[in-house]
Amino acid sequence: MTDVALMERVVWPRCKSALSTNTRRLAEINKLVEARLKDLSVEQKVAQLIQAELASVEPEDIRRFGLGSILNGGGVSPNANKRASIEDWWNLANEFQTAARESEAGIPIFWGTDAVHGHNNVFSATIFPHNIALGAANDSDLVERLGAATARDVLDTGIDWVFAPTLAVPCDYRWGRTYEGYSQEPEIVARLGSAMLCGLQGDPASTEFFDENHVVATSKHFVGEGSTLDGIDQGDALCSEIDLLNIHALGHIAALKAGAQVVMAAFNSWNNEKVHGSWYLLQEVLKDQMGFDGFVVSDWDGFAQLDGDPETACIRSINAGVDMLMVSSDWRGVYERVLNAARIGEIDDVRLNDAVGRILRVKALRGMLTPNWRLPSTRSKQTLGSNSKRELAREAIRKSLVMLKNSNGLLPLETKKRIVVVGKSARDIAQQCGGWTLTWQGTNNETDDFPDAVSIESGIRGVISAGGGVVSFIDEVDDETDADTAIVVFGEEPYAEGEGDLNHLSFSQDDSLPLAQMKALNARGIPVVALFLTGRPRWINPELNASDAFVVCWLPGTQGGAIADVLFKDSANTVRYDFTGRLAFSWPLDSSLTCIDRDSNQPDSYLPVGYGLTYEEKVSFEQLSETDVSMGTSLRGPSFQGSYNYPNP
Ligand code: GLC
C-alpha cells in the first residue's frame, strides 16, 4: 500500500459525466440492472467479470460459462487469418453473441479491440495517423471525425468496444508508447482525447450516444504511464500525487466528463505500487472522489503483475477496484479462482455486485439488456475501406506534417522538375503505419497486406506524372545519381509498447544509411528534402544539417500519398496545401537529452512545442552541433524571425 497517508493528501476533482444530465434514462437503467443482478447466480456474476482472448475461447465456452466479454489482442483475427474479411469478423461476432443469448443468463458479451488508429487489426481498413500525428495537427473536429469513422468500421465487423483513446502524457521519448500519446501538454491530451472519445461514443448529451453508429470507448491507461523512470514501459511512475492529477490524469478527467464508461488500468506502478492493485487509485480516487460510475478493465493480464501469491493476484486486483479481468489465455483458471473467492467471501457480495453492476450498466446503456437483443446487421451500410475514409486519412496526414527546416525556400517543389526519391521507406507501407497494424508490433506485414494503401513514393509519382516532371526511385545514391532535387525518406521501424523502448535517442546510432545518402547527395550538389517517419522526437542533428528541408511525417498510416499534396505545388505552380502542423512535443537538439522540455526554458536545446514552419516563414537554420553537447560545444537552434504562438483552433 502506497504510504499515501503519509504524503500530502490531494483532493481529486469530481467529474460530473455529461451522461448524468439524462436522469430519467439513468434511473430506468439502474432499475433494470438491479433487477438483472437479483436474478444472477454467483457463477453468472463472476462470469461477467471475465474477458477472454479470442485465440483461447470458442462460442461454446460463452454458451456454457456466460462470460462477460472477449477481446482480440493486437494481431489476433478470426481463424488466425490476417486477411479475414469483414464478413468473417461479423459472422464470428454473431456466433459469439448467439452463444451468449443462449447461455443460462442470456447476457450479451462485449467484444473489445484495439482500434487505436483506425480499425487497425482488420484487412482492408484505412489506417489513420497515430496519436502523435494528431497532436501535431491539433484539430479537435478532425479527431472527432476520425473517432466516428473508426466507430463505423468497428461496428461493420460486429465489434462494439474500442480500447481507445490513449490519454498518456509521455515525458521520456525512450518510451516505446510515446506515439500513442497526443502531446506532452496535458491540455492538448485532454482536448483531443475527449474529442476522440465523443467521436467513438457519440455526444453523451444526445441520442447518438451509444447508438447504432457508435461504440464503447476506453479511457486508458489510468494512471501515470507516461512518467515512468527512464521511460521504461510498465515501470514505476515516480511523480508526486499533484503531478499525477494535474499532468497524467487530466485526459482521464476530461474523458470522464465527456461520458467515458470504461477505464483501463495502467500497467505501471505509482511510487512502487502496481496500479492494478491500488485501492487508493482505483477505488478511493477514480470511483469515490472522481465519481467514475462505469467499469474498470484490467490491462492484458495486468493483475498477474501484482507482488505476492500469483494464485490470488486476480482476487486482490478485483478487491482493489478492477471490475473486469482481461485474460490473455488462462481465463478458466482465473474464473475458477475468482468464483471460489466469491463463494468463500474473499470477494464480498458488495464488491462482486458493484463490479457486475457496473458492467451490466454499460451493457444496458447500449440497449444490450433489452429482451432478445441481437447483433445489428451492418451489411447494408458498410463503409470500411471506403473512399471517404481515405480522404479523411489524407486530411489528417496533411494537417499533421511538421516542417522543421526549409533553407532557401526549397519547398514547395515544382512538379515539372527532375526528382529522385531515395530510400526503401518511400514504398514501405508497414513502416509508414507503425505499430498496432495488422500485427501487434506492426511487423511481418507485406505491401499486399494493405490493399487500400498509397505509399509516399506513389503519391510523389502521381503528382509529378500529372505535372510533366520526371521522377526516379533509388535505394542508394551512386555516381549516376542526378536530379534537380532529392527526397530522402527514412525512419523508425515499426514497434509497439515495451518492444519500442530505447536507451538513447540518436537515430543515426540505429541506422546510419540515410545520413550517408544525404551526404552523398550533398557531395553531388543535389538539394535534399528529408521526410522522417517516426513515433517520437529523435536526436537527428546530423540529418538536419545534411538536409536543406526537413519534414516530420510521424506515422501517417496507409494514405502516405497525401504527403505529396503538401510537398508539391500544383500544375499551375500554386501551393496546394501549406504546412499547418506544429510540434506537440518539444524536440531535443542536445544529444544528451531524452525527456520533454516542460518549461520551454532551454531555447538552444529544444525546438519548442508549437514550433513548425510554413511556406511563408523564412528561417535561417544554423548548423547544429553534431557532437555530444555535454562535451561543452555550443549549440545553436534555428534563429527565426518572429515568435510562435501555438495555434489553438
Ligand atoms: C496491451 C496494451 C493495451 C491494449 C491491451 C489489449 O498490452 O497495454 O493498451 O488495449 O493490451 O490489446
Tab-separated table of C-alpha atoms and ligand atoms in Angstrom, residues 71-74 114 163 177 180 220-221 264 267 299-300 326 436 440 497, ligand 1:
chain	number	residue	atom	x	y	z
A	71	LEU	CA	-11.204	-9.308	-26.908
A	72	ASN	CA	-8.910	-9.763	-29.866
A	73	GLY	CA	-5.391	-8.785	-28.854
A	74	GLY	CA	-3.128	-6.940	-31.286
A	114	ASP	CA	-7.526	-2.008	-30.132
A	163	PHE	CA	-9.649	0.281	-26.287
A	177	ARG	CA	4.450	4.084	-26.415
A	180	GLU	CA	0.224	6.647	-28.630
A	220	LYS	CA	-6.667	4.392	-20.954
A	221	HIS	CA	-4.368	3.746	-19.137
A	264	MET	CA	-8.393	0.651	-18.425
A	267	PHE	CA	0.438	-1.491	-16.098
A	299	ASP	CA	-4.856	-4.438	-18.982
A	300	TRP	CA	-3.534	-7.667	-20.556
A	326	MET	CA	-8.614	-9.059	-19.370
A	436	TRP	CA	-0.595	-1.792	-33.860
A	440	TRP	CA	0.725	-6.212	-32.623
A	497	GLU	CA	4.778	-0.975	-26.232
B	1	GLC	C1	-1.908	-4.211	-24.326
B	1	GLC	C2	-1.961	-2.727	-24.086
B	1	GLC	C3	-3.353	-2.148	-24.082
B	1	GLC	C4	-4.250	-2.940	-25.001
B	1	GLC	C5	-4.365	-4.342	-24.441
B	1	GLC	C6	-5.202	-5.257	-25.345
B	1	GLC	O1	-0.939	-4.793	-23.500
B	1	GLC	O2	-1.295	-2.234	-22.921
B	1	GLC	O3	-3.260	-0.774	-24.479
B	1	GLC	O4	-5.527	-2.340	-25.072
B	1	GLC	O5	-3.100	-4.959	-24.214
B	1	GLC	O6	-4.531	-5.463	-26.569
